mmCIF file of C-alpha atoms in Angstrom:
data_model
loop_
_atom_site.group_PDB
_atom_site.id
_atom_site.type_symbol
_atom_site.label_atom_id
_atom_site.label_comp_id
_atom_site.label_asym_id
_atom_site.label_seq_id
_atom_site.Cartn_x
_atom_site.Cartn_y
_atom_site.Cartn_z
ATOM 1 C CA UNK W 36 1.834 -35.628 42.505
ATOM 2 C CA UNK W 37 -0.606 -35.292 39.434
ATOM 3 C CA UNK W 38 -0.806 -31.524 39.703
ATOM 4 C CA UNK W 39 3.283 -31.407 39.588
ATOM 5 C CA UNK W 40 3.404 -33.776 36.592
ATOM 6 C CA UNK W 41 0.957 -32.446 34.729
ATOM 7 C CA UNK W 42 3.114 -29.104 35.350
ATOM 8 C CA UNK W 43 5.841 -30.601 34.300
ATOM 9 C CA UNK W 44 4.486 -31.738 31.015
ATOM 10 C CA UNK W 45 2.695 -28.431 30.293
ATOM 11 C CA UNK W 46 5.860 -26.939 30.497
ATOM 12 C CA UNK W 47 7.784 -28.769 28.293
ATOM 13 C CA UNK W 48 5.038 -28.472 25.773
ATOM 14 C CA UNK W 49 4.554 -24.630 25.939
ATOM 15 C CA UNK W 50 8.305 -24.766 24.976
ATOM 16 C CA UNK W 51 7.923 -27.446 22.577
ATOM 17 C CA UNK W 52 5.116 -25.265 21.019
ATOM 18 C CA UNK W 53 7.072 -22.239 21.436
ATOM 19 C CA UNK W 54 10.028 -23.244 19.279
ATOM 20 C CA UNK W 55 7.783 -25.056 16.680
ATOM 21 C CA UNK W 56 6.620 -21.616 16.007
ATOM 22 C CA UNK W 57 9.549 -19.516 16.276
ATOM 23 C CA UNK W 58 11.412 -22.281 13.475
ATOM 24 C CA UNK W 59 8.224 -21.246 10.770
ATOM 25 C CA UNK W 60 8.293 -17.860 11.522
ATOM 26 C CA UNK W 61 12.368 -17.743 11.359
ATOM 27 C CA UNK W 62 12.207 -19.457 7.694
ATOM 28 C CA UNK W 63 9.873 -17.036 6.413
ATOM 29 C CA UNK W 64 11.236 -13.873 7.770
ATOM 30 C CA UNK W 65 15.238 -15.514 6.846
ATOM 31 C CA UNK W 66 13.458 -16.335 3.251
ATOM 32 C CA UNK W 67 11.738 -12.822 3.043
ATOM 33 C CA UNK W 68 15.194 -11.030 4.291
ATOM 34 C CA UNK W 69 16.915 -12.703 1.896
ATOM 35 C CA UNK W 70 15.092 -11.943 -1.303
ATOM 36 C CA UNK W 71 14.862 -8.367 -0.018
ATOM 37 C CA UNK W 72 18.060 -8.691 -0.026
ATOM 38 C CA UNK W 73 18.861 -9.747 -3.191
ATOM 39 C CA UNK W 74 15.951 -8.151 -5.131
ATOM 40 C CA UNK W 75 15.805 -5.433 -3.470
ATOM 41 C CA UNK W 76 11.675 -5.643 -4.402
ATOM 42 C CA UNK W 77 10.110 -4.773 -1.096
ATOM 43 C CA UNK W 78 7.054 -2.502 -0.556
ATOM 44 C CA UNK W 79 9.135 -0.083 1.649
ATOM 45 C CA UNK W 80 12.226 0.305 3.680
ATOM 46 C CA UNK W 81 10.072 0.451 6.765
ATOM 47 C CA UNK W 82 8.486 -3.468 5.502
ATOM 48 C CA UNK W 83 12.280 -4.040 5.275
ATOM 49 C CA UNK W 84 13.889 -3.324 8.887
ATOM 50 C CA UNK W 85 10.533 -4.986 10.406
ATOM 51 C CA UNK W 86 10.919 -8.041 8.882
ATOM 52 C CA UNK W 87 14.667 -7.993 10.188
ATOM 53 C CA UNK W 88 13.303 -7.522 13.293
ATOM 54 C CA UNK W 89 11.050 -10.384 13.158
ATOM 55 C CA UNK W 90 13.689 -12.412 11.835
ATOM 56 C CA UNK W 91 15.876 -11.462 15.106
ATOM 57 C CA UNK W 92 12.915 -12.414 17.287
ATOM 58 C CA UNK W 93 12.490 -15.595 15.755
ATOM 59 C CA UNK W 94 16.150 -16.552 16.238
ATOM 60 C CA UNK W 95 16.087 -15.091 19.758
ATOM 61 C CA UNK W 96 13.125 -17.277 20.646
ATOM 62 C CA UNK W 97 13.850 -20.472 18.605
ATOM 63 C CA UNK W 98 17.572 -20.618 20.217
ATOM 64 C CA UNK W 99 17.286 -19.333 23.477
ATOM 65 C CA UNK W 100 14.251 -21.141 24.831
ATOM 66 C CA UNK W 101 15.404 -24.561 24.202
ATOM 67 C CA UNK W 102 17.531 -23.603 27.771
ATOM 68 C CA UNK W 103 15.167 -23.871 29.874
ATOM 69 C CA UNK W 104 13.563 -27.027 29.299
ATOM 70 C CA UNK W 105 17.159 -28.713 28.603
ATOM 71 C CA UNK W 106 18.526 -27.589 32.252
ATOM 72 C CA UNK W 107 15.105 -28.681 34.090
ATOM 73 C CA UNK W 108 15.594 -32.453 32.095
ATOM 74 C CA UNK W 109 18.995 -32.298 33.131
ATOM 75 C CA UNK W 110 18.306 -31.693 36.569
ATOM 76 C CA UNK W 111 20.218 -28.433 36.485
ATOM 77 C CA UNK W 112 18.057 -25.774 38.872
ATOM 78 C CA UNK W 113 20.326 -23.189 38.900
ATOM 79 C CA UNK W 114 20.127 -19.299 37.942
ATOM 80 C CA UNK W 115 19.392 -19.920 34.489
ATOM 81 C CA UNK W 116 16.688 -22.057 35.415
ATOM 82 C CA UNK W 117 14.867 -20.569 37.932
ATOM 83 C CA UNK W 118 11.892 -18.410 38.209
ATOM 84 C CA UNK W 119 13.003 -14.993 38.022
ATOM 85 C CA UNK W 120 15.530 -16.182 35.305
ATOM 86 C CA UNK W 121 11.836 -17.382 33.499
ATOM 87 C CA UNK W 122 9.902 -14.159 34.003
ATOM 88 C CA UNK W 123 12.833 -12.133 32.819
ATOM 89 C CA UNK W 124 13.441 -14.113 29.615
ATOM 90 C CA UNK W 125 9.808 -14.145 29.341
ATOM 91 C CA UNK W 126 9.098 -10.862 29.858
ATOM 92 C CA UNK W 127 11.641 -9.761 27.186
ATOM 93 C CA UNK W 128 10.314 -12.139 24.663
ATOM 94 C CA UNK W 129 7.000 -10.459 25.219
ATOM 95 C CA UNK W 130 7.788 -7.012 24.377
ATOM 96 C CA UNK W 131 10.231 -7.944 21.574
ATOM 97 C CA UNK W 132 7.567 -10.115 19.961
ATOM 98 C CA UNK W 133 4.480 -7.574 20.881
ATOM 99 C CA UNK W 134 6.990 -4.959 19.166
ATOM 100 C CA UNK W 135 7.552 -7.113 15.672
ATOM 101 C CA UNK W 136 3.547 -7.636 15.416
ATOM 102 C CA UNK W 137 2.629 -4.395 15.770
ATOM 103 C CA UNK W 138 5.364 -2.980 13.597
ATOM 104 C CA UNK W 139 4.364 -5.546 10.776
ATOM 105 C CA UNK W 140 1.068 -4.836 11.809
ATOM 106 C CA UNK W 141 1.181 -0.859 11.058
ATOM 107 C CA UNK W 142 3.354 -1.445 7.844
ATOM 108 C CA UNK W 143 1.157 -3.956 5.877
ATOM 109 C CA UNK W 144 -1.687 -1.530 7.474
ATOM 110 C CA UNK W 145 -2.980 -4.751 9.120
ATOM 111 C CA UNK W 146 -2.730 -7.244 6.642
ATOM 112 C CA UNK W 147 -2.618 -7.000 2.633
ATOM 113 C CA UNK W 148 -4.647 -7.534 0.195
ATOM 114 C CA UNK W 149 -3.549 -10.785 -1.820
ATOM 115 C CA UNK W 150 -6.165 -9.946 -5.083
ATOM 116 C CA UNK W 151 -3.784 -6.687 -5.612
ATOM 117 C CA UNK W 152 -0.773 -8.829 -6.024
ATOM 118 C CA UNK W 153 1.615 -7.380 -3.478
ATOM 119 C CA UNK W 154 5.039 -8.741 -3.838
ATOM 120 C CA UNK W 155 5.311 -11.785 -1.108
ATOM 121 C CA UNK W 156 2.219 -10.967 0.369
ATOM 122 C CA UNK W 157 0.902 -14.892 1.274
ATOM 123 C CA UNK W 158 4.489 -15.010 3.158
ATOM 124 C CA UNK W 159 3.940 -11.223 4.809
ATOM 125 C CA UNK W 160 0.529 -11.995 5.681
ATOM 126 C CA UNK W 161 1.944 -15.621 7.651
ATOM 127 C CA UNK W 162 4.623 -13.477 8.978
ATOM 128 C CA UNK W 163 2.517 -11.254 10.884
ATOM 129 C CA UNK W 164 -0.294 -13.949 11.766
ATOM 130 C CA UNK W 165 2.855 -16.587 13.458
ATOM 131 C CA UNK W 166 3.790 -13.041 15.090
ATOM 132 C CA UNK W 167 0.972 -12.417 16.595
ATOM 133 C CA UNK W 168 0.600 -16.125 17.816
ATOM 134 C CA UNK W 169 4.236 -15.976 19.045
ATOM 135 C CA UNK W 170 3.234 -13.207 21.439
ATOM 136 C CA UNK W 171 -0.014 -15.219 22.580
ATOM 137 C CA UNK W 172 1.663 -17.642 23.903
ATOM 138 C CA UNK W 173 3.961 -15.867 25.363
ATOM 139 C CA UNK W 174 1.334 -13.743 26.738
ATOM 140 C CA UNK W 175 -0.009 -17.092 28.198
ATOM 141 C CA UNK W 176 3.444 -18.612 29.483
ATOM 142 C CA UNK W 177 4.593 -14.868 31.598
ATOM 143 C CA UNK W 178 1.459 -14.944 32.861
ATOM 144 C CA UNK W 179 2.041 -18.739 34.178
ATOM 145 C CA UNK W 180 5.526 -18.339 35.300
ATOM 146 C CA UNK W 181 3.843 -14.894 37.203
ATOM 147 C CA UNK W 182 1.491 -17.489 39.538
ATOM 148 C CA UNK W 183 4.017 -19.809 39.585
ATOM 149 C CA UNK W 184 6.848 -16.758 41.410
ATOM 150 C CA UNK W 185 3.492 -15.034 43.333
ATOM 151 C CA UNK W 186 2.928 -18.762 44.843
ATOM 152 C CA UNK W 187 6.826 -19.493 45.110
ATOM 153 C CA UNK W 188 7.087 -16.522 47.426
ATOM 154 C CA UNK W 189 3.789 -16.988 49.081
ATOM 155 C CA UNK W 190 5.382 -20.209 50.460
ATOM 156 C CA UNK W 191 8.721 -18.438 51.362
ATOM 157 C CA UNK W 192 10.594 -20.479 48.573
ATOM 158 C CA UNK W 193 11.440 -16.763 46.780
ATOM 159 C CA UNK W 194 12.677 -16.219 43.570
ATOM 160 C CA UNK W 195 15.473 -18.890 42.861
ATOM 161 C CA UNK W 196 13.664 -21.962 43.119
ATOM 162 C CA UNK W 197 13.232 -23.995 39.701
ATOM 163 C CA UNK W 198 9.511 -23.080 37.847
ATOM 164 C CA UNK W 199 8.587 -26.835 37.873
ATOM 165 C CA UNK W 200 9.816 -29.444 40.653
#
Protein backbone atom coordinates (compact mmCIF):
# COMPACT_ATOMS: atom_id res chain seq x y z
CA UNK A 1 0.00 0.00 0.00
CA UNK A 2 3.10 2.32 0.73
CA UNK A 3 4.85 1.40 -2.50
CA UNK A 4 1.44 2.44 -4.51
CA UNK A 5 1.15 5.73 -2.59
CA UNK A 6 4.34 6.73 -2.69
CA UNK A 7 3.80 6.09 -6.63
CA UNK A 8 1.11 7.98 -6.62
CA UNK A 9 2.70 10.99 -5.10
CA UNK A 10 5.88 10.73 -7.21
CA UNK A 11 3.78 11.03 -10.00
CA UNK A 12 1.96 13.89 -9.36
CA UNK A 13 5.14 15.61 -8.44
CA UNK A 14 7.19 14.71 -11.60
CA UNK A 15 4.21 16.53 -13.27
CA UNK A 16 4.03 19.18 -10.81
CA UNK A 17 7.83 19.66 -11.48
CA UNK A 18 7.37 19.23 -15.06
CA UNK A 19 5.02 22.15 -15.63
CA UNK A 20 6.87 24.41 -13.08
CA UNK A 21 9.56 24.22 -15.60
CA UNK A 22 7.91 24.30 -18.81
CA UNK A 23 5.90 27.88 -17.34
CA UNK A 24 9.84 29.55 -16.87
CA UNK A 25 11.05 28.30 -19.86
CA UNK A 26 7.68 29.39 -21.87
CA UNK A 27 8.10 33.14 -20.42
CA UNK A 28 11.51 33.43 -21.52
CA UNK A 29 11.35 31.93 -24.90
CA UNK A 30 7.48 34.02 -25.35
CA UNK A 31 9.66 37.18 -23.93
CA UNK A 32 12.72 36.40 -26.24
CA UNK A 33 10.21 35.72 -29.39
CA UNK A 34 8.69 38.69 -28.80
CA UNK A 35 11.48 41.21 -28.74
CA UNK A 36 12.88 39.34 -31.75
CA UNK A 37 10.01 40.15 -32.95
CA UNK A 38 9.76 43.54 -32.51
CA UNK A 39 13.49 44.46 -32.63
CA UNK A 40 14.34 42.39 -34.91
CA UNK A 41 18.04 42.35 -32.83
CA UNK A 42 18.82 38.67 -32.74
CA UNK A 43 22.27 37.07 -33.30
CA UNK A 44 20.93 35.05 -36.33
CA UNK A 45 17.89 33.76 -38.04
CA UNK A 46 18.92 30.27 -37.05
CA UNK A 47 18.91 31.76 -32.89
CA UNK A 48 15.49 32.95 -34.17
CA UNK A 49 13.41 29.75 -35.42
CA UNK A 50 15.11 27.78 -32.32
CA UNK A 51 13.87 29.83 -29.86
CA UNK A 52 10.33 29.45 -31.61
CA UNK A 53 10.82 26.08 -31.27
CA UNK A 54 11.52 26.15 -27.69
CA UNK A 55 8.75 28.36 -27.18
CA UNK A 56 6.38 25.59 -28.92
CA UNK A 57 7.87 22.96 -26.62
CA UNK A 58 7.27 24.85 -23.67
CA UNK A 59 3.59 25.40 -24.51
CA UNK A 60 3.29 21.77 -25.64
CA UNK A 61 4.61 20.58 -22.30
CA UNK A 62 3.16 23.23 -19.89
CA UNK A 63 -0.53 22.58 -21.44
CA UNK A 64 -0.64 19.18 -22.32
CA UNK A 65 0.77 17.47 -19.25
CA UNK A 66 -1.54 18.90 -16.79
CA UNK A 67 -3.94 15.82 -18.50
CA UNK A 68 -2.64 13.30 -17.08
CA UNK A 69 -2.49 13.99 -13.57
CA UNK A 70 -6.10 15.77 -13.78
CA UNK A 71 -7.81 12.41 -15.28
CA UNK A 72 -5.89 10.03 -12.65
CA UNK A 73 -7.40 12.67 -9.62
CA UNK A 74 -10.52 12.45 -11.30
CA UNK A 75 -10.64 8.89 -11.39
CA UNK A 76 -10.82 8.89 -15.16
CA UNK A 77 -8.48 5.66 -16.42
CA UNK A 78 -9.29 5.74 -19.76
CA UNK A 79 -7.14 5.97 -23.14
CA UNK A 80 -5.81 9.21 -22.37
CA UNK A 81 -4.71 8.04 -19.19
CA UNK A 82 -3.21 4.96 -19.56
CA UNK A 83 0.19 3.65 -20.07
CA UNK A 84 0.80 3.53 -23.61
CA UNK A 85 -1.11 6.92 -23.84
CA UNK A 86 2.02 7.98 -21.12
CA UNK A 87 4.95 6.52 -23.05
CA UNK A 88 3.67 8.01 -26.25
CA UNK A 89 3.19 11.54 -24.91
CA UNK A 90 6.35 10.96 -23.19
CA UNK A 91 8.25 9.76 -25.74
CA UNK A 92 7.32 12.74 -28.00
CA UNK A 93 8.12 15.24 -25.37
CA UNK A 94 11.53 13.65 -25.29
CA UNK A 95 12.61 14.08 -28.73
CA UNK A 96 10.91 17.49 -29.16
CA UNK A 97 12.68 18.77 -26.05
CA UNK A 98 16.17 16.75 -26.82
CA UNK A 99 15.66 18.55 -30.37
CA UNK A 100 15.23 22.39 -28.86
CA UNK A 101 18.49 21.78 -26.54
CA UNK A 102 20.59 20.70 -28.96
CA UNK A 103 19.49 23.19 -31.57
CA UNK A 104 20.02 26.08 -28.94
CA UNK A 105 22.85 24.20 -27.99
CA UNK A 106 24.71 24.30 -31.58
CA UNK A 107 23.51 27.98 -32.20
CA UNK A 108 24.84 29.76 -29.02
CA UNK A 109 27.88 27.17 -29.78
CA UNK A 110 27.10 25.82 -26.27
CA UNK A 111 26.49 28.66 -24.28
CA UNK A 112 27.64 32.49 -24.69
CA UNK A 113 29.82 34.44 -23.36
CA UNK A 114 28.03 37.16 -21.08
CA UNK A 115 31.55 39.54 -20.72
CA UNK A 116 31.10 40.07 -24.73
CA UNK A 117 27.71 41.52 -24.26
CA UNK A 118 25.59 39.40 -26.56
CA UNK A 119 22.18 40.76 -26.97
CA UNK A 120 19.84 38.71 -24.31
CA UNK A 121 22.41 36.44 -23.53
CA UNK A 122 21.56 35.91 -19.41
CA UNK A 123 17.91 34.96 -20.91
CA UNK A 124 19.58 32.63 -23.94
CA UNK A 125 21.90 31.12 -21.64
CA UNK A 126 18.55 30.16 -19.02
CA UNK A 127 16.83 29.16 -22.12
CA UNK A 128 19.06 26.48 -23.03
CA UNK A 129 20.02 25.42 -19.30
CA UNK A 130 15.70 24.96 -18.38
CA UNK A 131 16.00 23.03 -21.89
CA UNK A 132 18.25 20.83 -21.07
CA UNK A 133 16.60 20.18 -17.57
CA UNK A 134 13.21 19.83 -19.35
CA UNK A 135 14.60 16.85 -21.24
CA UNK A 136 16.17 15.32 -17.91
CA UNK A 137 13.30 14.84 -16.50
CA UNK A 138 11.71 13.69 -19.09
CA UNK A 139 14.49 11.41 -19.69
CA UNK A 140 13.75 10.25 -16.05
CA UNK A 141 9.78 10.07 -16.27
CA UNK A 142 9.84 7.70 -20.04
CA UNK A 143 12.13 5.77 -18.46
CA UNK A 144 9.59 5.26 -15.33
CA UNK A 145 6.48 4.94 -17.27
CA UNK A 146 8.89 2.16 -19.45
CA UNK A 147 9.09 -0.21 -15.98
CA UNK A 148 5.91 0.72 -15.10
CA UNK A 149 4.31 -0.87 -19.05
CA UNK A 150 7.39 -3.78 -18.94
CA UNK A 151 5.81 -4.75 -15.33
CA UNK A 152 2.09 -3.97 -16.49
CA UNK A 153 2.51 -6.62 -19.15
CA UNK A 154 4.65 -8.90 -17.14
CA UNK A 155 1.49 -9.32 -14.98
CA UNK A 156 -0.83 -9.69 -18.08
CA UNK A 157 -2.54 -6.25 -17.25
CA UNK A 158 -1.12 -4.94 -20.99
CA UNK A 159 -1.03 -1.67 -22.17
CA UNK A 160 -4.39 0.11 -21.14
CA UNK A 161 -4.27 -0.06 -17.58
CA UNK A 162 -3.82 3.45 -15.70
CA UNK A 163 0.28 4.20 -14.84
CA UNK A 164 -0.59 4.58 -11.09
CA UNK A 165 -3.57 2.63 -9.26
Amino acid sequence: MARGLNLRLGYFIFFIVLVVFGLIELAISAWLTARYNSRHNYLSITERDRVRFLLFCSIWTTFLSPIFPALLFLGRVEVLASVAAHVIFLFLSWVFWLSGAAAITEALGGGLDCHLNFVYCGQLDALEGFAWLEWVLLTFGFISVMVIAVRASQRGEGYGGPVVS
